[in-house]
Amino acid sequence: MRTTRVTVAALMTAAALTLTACGGEPAKTNTVTQITGQSKAGAATVLDRPFDKPELVLTDTTGKPWNLREQTKGKPTLIYFGYTNCPDVCPLTMSNIAVAKKALPKADQDKLQVVFVTTDPERDTPDSLGAWLRAQDPSFTGLTGDFATIQAAARKLGIGIDPPKKEADGSVVSMHGAQVIAFSPKSDEGYLLYGEGTTVDNYTKDLPKIIKGENP
């Protein structure tokens, strides 16, 4: 797999920034980082300046507080911001990761942390989020809580999200960046970005390297 090395500064200063509207067309905004410098759709973007893991304490699917830094320390971790009512991008992303994870040896499966942070906390309660994730992979961690807290943490990772918006037809759309960020078990820093075009094969090839904290 080919990868392109870019800096966080390059990502943060992109002029045209895009959010993904699940089930709709992309919308322009000034709050989200456009991933640039990818060699091809689905390839990892390797950051010269990795993201620090944000201080983030939310509620997990059992209703208990969950500290991102403490509970993923020293573990290979994938983080994605999305919502369970999304009809396309979010379930596909999580399904792709789940399928690729199952291809790992059992010991490596146990090491990998996959964290799904909702961008629609009003509807994604611990119970509903837990049921949705169990259909993907029971080991996945789901987090919900205060929207402003979630939004602030996402922005620290170069991911913009907007408050869920009710459309004229009564549907609710959550606009969010569709990047998956991989954190190294060696440094606890987010060093790889994956776009929404990442396939099962891409993740299957890269996860063994991510488990070791290596570049794909």
C-alpha positions as YAML, in Angstrom:
chain: A
units: angstrom
residues:
- id: 1
  name: MET
  ca: [0.00, 0.00, 0.00]
- id: 2
  name: ARG
  ca: [1.26, 3.44, -0.89]
- id: 3
  name: THR
  ca: [1.10, 6.15, 1.73]
- id: 4
  name: THR
  ca: [1.66, 9.90, 1.62]
- id: 5
  name: ARG
  ca: [3.32, 11.76, 4.47]
- id: 6
  name: VAL
  ca: [1.76, 15.15, 5.24]
- id: 7
  name: THR
  ca: [1.83, 17.58, 8.14]
- id: 8
  name: VAL
  ca: [-1.04, 18.50, 10.42]
- id: 9
  name: ALA
  ca: [-0.48, 22.12, 9.40]
- id: 10
  name: ALA
  ca: [-1.13, 21.23, 5.78]
- id: 11
  name: LEU
  ca: [-4.35, 19.53, 6.77]
- id: 12
  name: MET
  ca: [-5.54, 22.36, 8.97]
- id: 13
  name: THR
  ca: [-4.96, 25.09, 6.40]
- id: 14
  name: ALA
  ca: [-6.86, 23.52, 3.51]
- id: 15
  name: ALA
  ca: [-9.07, 26.10, 1.89]
- id: 16
  name: ALA
  ca: [-12.05, 23.90, 1.00]
- id: 17
  name: LEU
  ca: [-13.24, 21.87, 3.96]
- id: 18
  name: THR
  ca: [-15.89, 19.18, 3.71]
- id: 19
  name: LEU
  ca: [-18.28, 17.43, 6.07]
- id: 20
  name: THR
  ca: [-20.09, 14.23, 5.18]
- id: 21
  name: ALA
  ca: [-23.86, 14.18, 5.39]
- id: 22
  name: CYS
  ca: [-24.83, 10.53, 5.81]
- id: 23
  name: GLY
  ca: [-27.47, 9.78, 3.22]
- id: 24
  name: GLY
  ca: [-26.94, 13.07, 1.38]
- id: 25
  name: GLU
  ca: [-24.51, 15.16, -0.62]
- id: 26
  name: PRO
  ca: [-21.34, 16.58, 0.99]
- id: 27
  name: ALA
  ca: [-21.77, 20.10, 2.34]
- id: 28
  name: LYS
  ca: [-19.20, 22.88, 2.49]
- id: 29
  name: THR
  ca: [-18.22, 24.26, 5.87]
- id: 30
  name: ASN
  ca: [-15.30, 26.03, 7.50]
- id: 31
  name: THR
  ca: [-14.93, 23.71, 10.46]
- id: 32
  name: VAL
  ca: [-13.56, 20.47, 9.05]
- id: 33
  name: THR
  ca: [-10.15, 19.41, 7.83]
- id: 34
  name: GLN
  ca: [-9.97, 18.22, 4.25]
- id: 35
  name: ILE
  ca: [-7.57, 15.29, 4.01]
- id: 36
  name: THR
  ca: [-5.01, 16.20, 1.38]
- id: 37
  name: GLY
  ca: [-2.02, 14.44, -0.08]
- id: 38
  name: GLN
  ca: [-3.51, 10.95, -0.32]
- id: 39
  name: SER
  ca: [-1.91, 8.88, -3.00]
- id: 40
  name: LYS
  ca: [-5.19, 7.11, -3.78]
- id: 41
  name: ALA
  ca: [-8.61, 6.54, -2.24]
- id: 42
  name: GLY
  ca: [-8.35, 4.23, 0.71]
- id: 43
  name: ALA
  ca: [-4.63, 4.74, 1.30]
- id: 44
  name: ALA
  ca: [-3.38, 5.82, 4.71]
- id: 45
  name: THR
  ca: [-2.20, 9.37, 5.21]
- id: 46
  name: VAL
  ca: [0.83, 9.34, 7.50]
- id: 47
  name: LEU
  ca: [1.24, 12.50, 9.58]
- id: 48
  name: ASP
  ca: [4.64, 14.07, 10.15]
- id: 49
  name: ARG
  ca: [3.13, 15.70, 13.25]
- id: 50
  name: PRO
  ca: [0.76, 13.22, 14.86]
- id: 51
  name: PHE
  ca: [-2.30, 14.31, 16.81]
- id: 52
  name: ASP
  ca: [-2.20, 14.20, 20.60]
- id: 53
  name: LYS
  ca: [-4.91, 12.00, 22.05]
- id: 54
  name: PRO
  ca: [-7.55, 14.39, 23.41]
- id: 55
  name: GLU
  ca: [-8.62, 14.53, 27.02]
- id: 56
  name: LEU
  ca: [-12.07, 13.03, 26.64]
- id: 57
  name: VAL
  ca: [-14.33, 11.49, 29.26]
- id: 58
  name: LEU
  ca: [-17.74, 10.38, 28.00]
- id: 59
  name: THR
  ca: [-20.32, 7.70, 28.81]
- id: 60
  name: ASP
  ca: [-19.93, 4.20, 27.44]
- id: 61
  name: THR
  ca: [-22.71, 1.81, 26.43]
- id: 62
  name: THR
  ca: [-23.01, 0.47, 29.99]
- id: 63
  name: GLY
  ca: [-23.69, 3.97, 31.29]
- id: 64
  name: LYS
  ca: [-20.31, 4.32, 32.98]
- id: 65
  name: PRO
  ca: [-17.69, 7.10, 32.53]
- id: 66
  name: TRP
  ca: [-15.02, 6.18, 29.99]
- id: 67
  name: ASN
  ca: [-11.69, 8.01, 29.82]
- id: 68
  name: LEU
  ca: [-10.21, 7.88, 26.32]
- id: 69
  name: ARG
  ca: [-6.62, 8.55, 27.35]
- id: 70
  name: GLU
  ca: [-6.59, 6.18, 30.31]
- id: 71
  name: GLN
  ca: [-8.43, 3.28, 28.74]
- id: 72
  name: THR
  ca: [-6.58, 3.24, 25.42]
- id: 73
  name: LYS
  ca: [-3.10, 3.99, 26.80]
- id: 74
  name: GLY
  ca: [-0.48, 1.81, 25.14]
- id: 75
  name: LYS
  ca: [-3.05, 0.14, 22.89]
- id: 76
  name: PRO
  ca: [-3.46, 0.33, 19.11]
- id: 77
  name: THR
  ca: [-6.66, 2.34, 18.72]
- id: 78
  name: LEU
  ca: [-8.97, 3.37, 15.90]
- id: 79
  name: ILE
  ca: [-11.34, 6.30, 16.53]
- id: 80
  name: TYR
  ca: [-14.33, 7.30, 14.40]
- id: 81
  name: PHE
  ca: [-16.96, 10.00, 14.91]
- id: 82
  name: GLY
  ca: [-20.39, 9.20, 13.48]
- id: 83
  name: TYR
  ca: [-23.97, 8.34, 14.39]
- id: 84
  name: THR
  ca: [-26.16, 5.24, 14.41]
- id: 85
  name: ASN
  ca: [-28.99, 6.65, 12.28]
- id: 86
  name: CYS
  ca: [-26.60, 7.25, 9.39]
- id: 87
  name: PRO
  ca: [-27.84, 5.07, 6.50]
- id: 88
  name: ASP
  ca: [-24.58, 4.60, 4.67]
- id: 89
  name: VAL
  ca: [-21.10, 5.91, 5.53]
- id: 90
  name: CYS
  ca: [-21.02, 5.17, 9.27]
- id: 91
  name: PRO
  ca: [-22.28, 1.57, 9.21]
- id: 92
  name: LEU
  ca: [-20.10, 0.79, 6.20]
- id: 93
  name: THR
  ca: [-17.00, 2.20, 7.90]
- id: 94
  name: MET
  ca: [-17.58, 0.22, 11.08]
- id: 95
  name: SER
  ca: [-18.45, -2.93, 9.15]
- id: 96
  name: ASN
  ca: [-15.24, -2.68, 7.12]
- id: 97
  name: ILE
  ca: [-13.19, -2.37, 10.30]
- id: 98
  name: ALA
  ca: [-15.06, -5.24, 11.94]
- id: 99
  name: VAL
  ca: [-14.47, -7.58, 8.99]
- id: 100
  name: ALA
  ca: [-10.76, -6.66, 8.82]
- id: 101
  name: LYS
  ca: [-10.37, -7.10, 12.57]
- id: 102
  name: LYS
  ca: [-11.70, -10.66, 12.37]
- id: 103
  name: ALA
  ca: [-8.88, -11.51, 9.97]
- id: 104
  name: LEU
  ca: [-6.32, -10.78, 12.69]
- id: 105
  name: PRO
  ca: [-4.93, -13.48, 14.97]
- id: 106
  name: LYS
  ca: [-6.96, -13.70, 18.19]
- id: 107
  name: ALA
  ca: [-4.16, -12.15, 20.26]
- id: 108
  name: ASP
  ca: [-4.05, -9.11, 17.97]
- id: 109
  name: GLN
  ca: [-7.84, -8.82, 17.94]
- id: 110
  name: ASP
  ca: [-7.72, -8.55, 21.72]
- id: 111
  name: LYS
  ca: [-5.14, -5.74, 21.52]
- id: 112
  name: LEU
  ca: [-7.01, -3.54, 19.05]
- id: 113
  name: GLN
  ca: [-9.32, -0.88, 20.48]
- id: 114
  name: VAL
  ca: [-12.05, 0.47, 18.19]
- id: 115
  name: VAL
  ca: [-13.87, 3.52, 19.56]
- id: 116
  name: PHE
  ca: [-17.02, 4.96, 18.00]
- id: 117
  name: VAL
  ca: [-17.94, 8.44, 19.30]
- id: 118
  name: THR
  ca: [-21.45, 9.58, 18.44]
- id: 119
  name: THR
  ca: [-22.05, 12.93, 16.78]
- id: 120
  name: ASP
  ca: [-25.76, 12.66, 17.65]
- id: 121
  name: PRO
  ca: [-25.77, 12.14, 21.43]
- id: 122
  name: GLU
  ca: [-29.40, 13.16, 21.89]
- id: 123
  name: ARG
  ca: [-30.62, 10.13, 19.95]
- id: 124
  name: ASP
  ca: [-27.63, 7.83, 20.53]
- id: 125
  name: THR
  ca: [-28.23, 6.81, 24.13]
- id: 126
  name: PRO
  ca: [-25.97, 4.22, 25.76]
- id: 127
  name: ASP
  ca: [-28.59, 1.53, 25.14]
- id: 128
  name: SER
  ca: [-29.25, 2.34, 21.48]
- id: 129
  name: LEU
  ca: [-25.57, 2.86, 20.74]
- id: 130
  name: GLY
  ca: [-24.69, -0.42, 22.42]
- id: 131
  name: ALA
  ca: [-27.26, -2.38, 20.42]
- id: 132
  name: TRP
  ca: [-26.04, -0.85, 17.15]
- id: 133
  name: LEU
  ca: [-22.38, -1.60, 17.85]
- id: 134
  name: ARG
  ca: [-23.03, -5.16, 19.00]
- id: 135
  name: ALA
  ca: [-24.36, -5.85, 15.52]
- id: 136
  name: GLN
  ca: [-20.99, -4.71, 14.15]
- id: 137
  name: ASP
  ca: [-18.60, -6.15, 16.75]
- id: 138
  name: PRO
  ca: [-19.35, -6.63, 20.47]
- id: 139
  name: SER
  ca: [-15.82, -5.55, 21.38]
- id: 140
  name: PHE
  ca: [-16.24, -2.06, 19.88]
- id: 141
  name: THR
  ca: [-16.51, 0.77, 22.41]
- id: 142
  name: GLY
  ca: [-19.33, 3.29, 21.95]
- id: 143
  name: LEU
  ca: [-19.24, 6.71, 23.60]
- id: 144
  name: THR
  ca: [-21.93, 9.35, 24.04]
- id: 145
  name: GLY
  ca: [-22.34, 12.48, 26.13]
- id: 146
  name: ASP
  ca: [-22.34, 16.25, 25.85]
- id: 147
  name: PHE
  ca: [-22.27, 17.41, 22.22]
- id: 148
  name: ALA
  ca: [-19.97, 20.39, 22.88]
- id: 149
  name: THR
  ca: [-17.44, 18.08, 24.56]
- id: 150
  name: ILE
  ca: [-17.55, 15.67, 21.63]
- id: 151
  name: GLN
  ca: [-17.23, 18.48, 19.10]
- id: 152
  name: ALA
  ca: [-14.22, 19.98, 20.89]
- id: 153
  name: ALA
  ca: [-12.42, 16.62, 21.01]
- id: 154
  name: ALA
  ca: [-13.10, 15.99, 17.33]
- id: 155
  name: ARG
  ca: [-11.70, 19.38, 16.35]
- id: 156
  name: LYS
  ca: [-8.46, 18.60, 18.18]
- id: 157
  name: LEU
  ca: [-8.13, 15.68, 15.79]
- id: 158
  name: GLY
  ca: [-8.85, 17.82, 12.72]
- id: 159
  name: ILE
  ca: [-12.40, 16.49, 12.44]
- id: 160
  name: GLY
  ca: [-15.32, 18.90, 12.27]
- id: 161
  name: ILE
  ca: [-18.85, 18.01, 13.28]
- id: 162
  name: ASP
  ca: [-22.01, 20.12, 13.27]
- id: 163
  name: PRO
  ca: [-25.02, 19.77, 15.58]
- id: 164
  name: PRO
  ca: [-27.64, 17.39, 14.16]
- id: 165
  name: LYS
  ca: [-30.13, 19.28, 11.97]
- id: 166
  name: LYS
  ca: [-33.76, 18.48, 11.27]
- id: 167
  name: GLU
  ca: [-34.56, 18.60, 7.57]
- id: 168
  name: ALA
  ca: [-37.82, 19.76, 5.96]
- id: 169
  name: ASP
  ca: [-38.93, 16.14, 5.52]
- id: 170
  name: GLY
  ca: [-38.51, 15.48, 9.23]
- id: 171
  name: SER
  ca: [-35.28, 13.51, 8.93]
- id: 172
  name: VAL
  ca: [-32.31, 14.40, 11.11]
- id: 173
  name: VAL
  ca: [-28.87, 14.71, 9.52]
- id: 174
  name: SER
  ca: [-25.58, 14.80, 11.40]
- id: 175
  name: MET
  ca: [-22.75, 16.44, 9.46]
- id: 176
  name: HIS
  ca: [-19.36, 15.04, 10.40]
- id: 177
  name: GLY
  ca: [-15.89, 14.36, 9.11]
- id: 178
  name: ALA
  ca: [-15.60, 10.75, 7.96]
- id: 179
  name: GLN
  ca: [-11.96, 10.12, 8.87]
- id: 180
  name: VAL
  ca: [-10.79, 7.17, 10.94]
- id: 181
  name: ILE
  ca: [-7.73, 8.01, 13.03]
- id: 182
  name: ALA
  ca: [-5.27, 5.32, 14.10]
- id: 183
  name: PHE
  ca: [-3.31, 5.80, 17.31]
- id: 184
  name: SER
  ca: [0.02, 4.09, 17.84]
- id: 185
  name: PRO
  ca: [0.50, 1.84, 20.90]
- id: 186
  name: LYS
  ca: [4.08, 3.12, 21.08]
- id: 187
  name: SER
  ca: [3.42, 6.86, 21.32]
- id: 188
  name: ASP
  ca: [-0.35, 7.06, 21.97]
- id: 189
  name: GLU
  ca: [-0.47, 9.60, 19.13]
- id: 190
  name: GLY
  ca: [-2.79, 9.66, 16.13]
- id: 191
  name: TYR
  ca: [-0.40, 9.07, 13.26]
- id: 192
  name: LEU
  ca: [-2.61, 7.71, 10.45]
- id: 193
  name: LEU
  ca: [-5.75, 9.04, 8.79]
- id: 194
  name: TYR
  ca: [-8.16, 7.00, 6.69]
- id: 195
  name: GLY
  ca: [-10.85, 8.52, 4.48]
- id: 196
  name: GLU
  ca: [-14.36, 7.19, 3.87]
- id: 197
  name: GLY
  ca: [-13.19, 5.38, 0.73]
- id: 198
  name: THR
  ca: [-11.06, 2.96, 2.77]
- id: 199
  name: THR
  ca: [-11.97, -0.63, 1.98]
- id: 200
  name: VAL
  ca: [-11.94, -3.88, 3.94]
- id: 201
  name: ASP
  ca: [-8.81, -4.88, 2.03]
- id: 202
  name: ASN
  ca: [-7.07, -1.63, 3.01]
- id: 203
  name: TYR
  ca: [-7.77, -2.21, 6.69]
- id: 204
  name: THR
  ca: [-6.92, -5.90, 6.45]
- id: 205
  name: LYS
  ca: [-3.50, -5.03, 5.04]
- id: 206
  name: ASP
  ca: [-2.81, -2.21, 7.49]
- id: 207
  name: LEU
  ca: [-4.12, -3.47, 10.83]
- id: 208
  name: PRO
  ca: [-1.18, -5.83, 11.52]
- id: 209
  name: LYS
  ca: [1.16, -2.84, 11.17]
- id: 210
  name: ILE
  ca: [-1.07, -0.61, 13.30]
- id: 211
  name: ILE
  ca: [-1.08, -3.24, 16.04]
- id: 212
  name: LYS
  ca: [2.71, -2.84, 16.19]
- id: 213
  name: GLY
  ca: [2.66, 0.95, 15.87]
- id: 214
  name: GLU
  ca: [4.32, 0.82, 12.46]
- id: 215
  name: ASN
  ca: [3.58, 2.67, 9.24]
- id: 216
  name: PRO
  ca: [1.64, 0.63, 6.68]
...
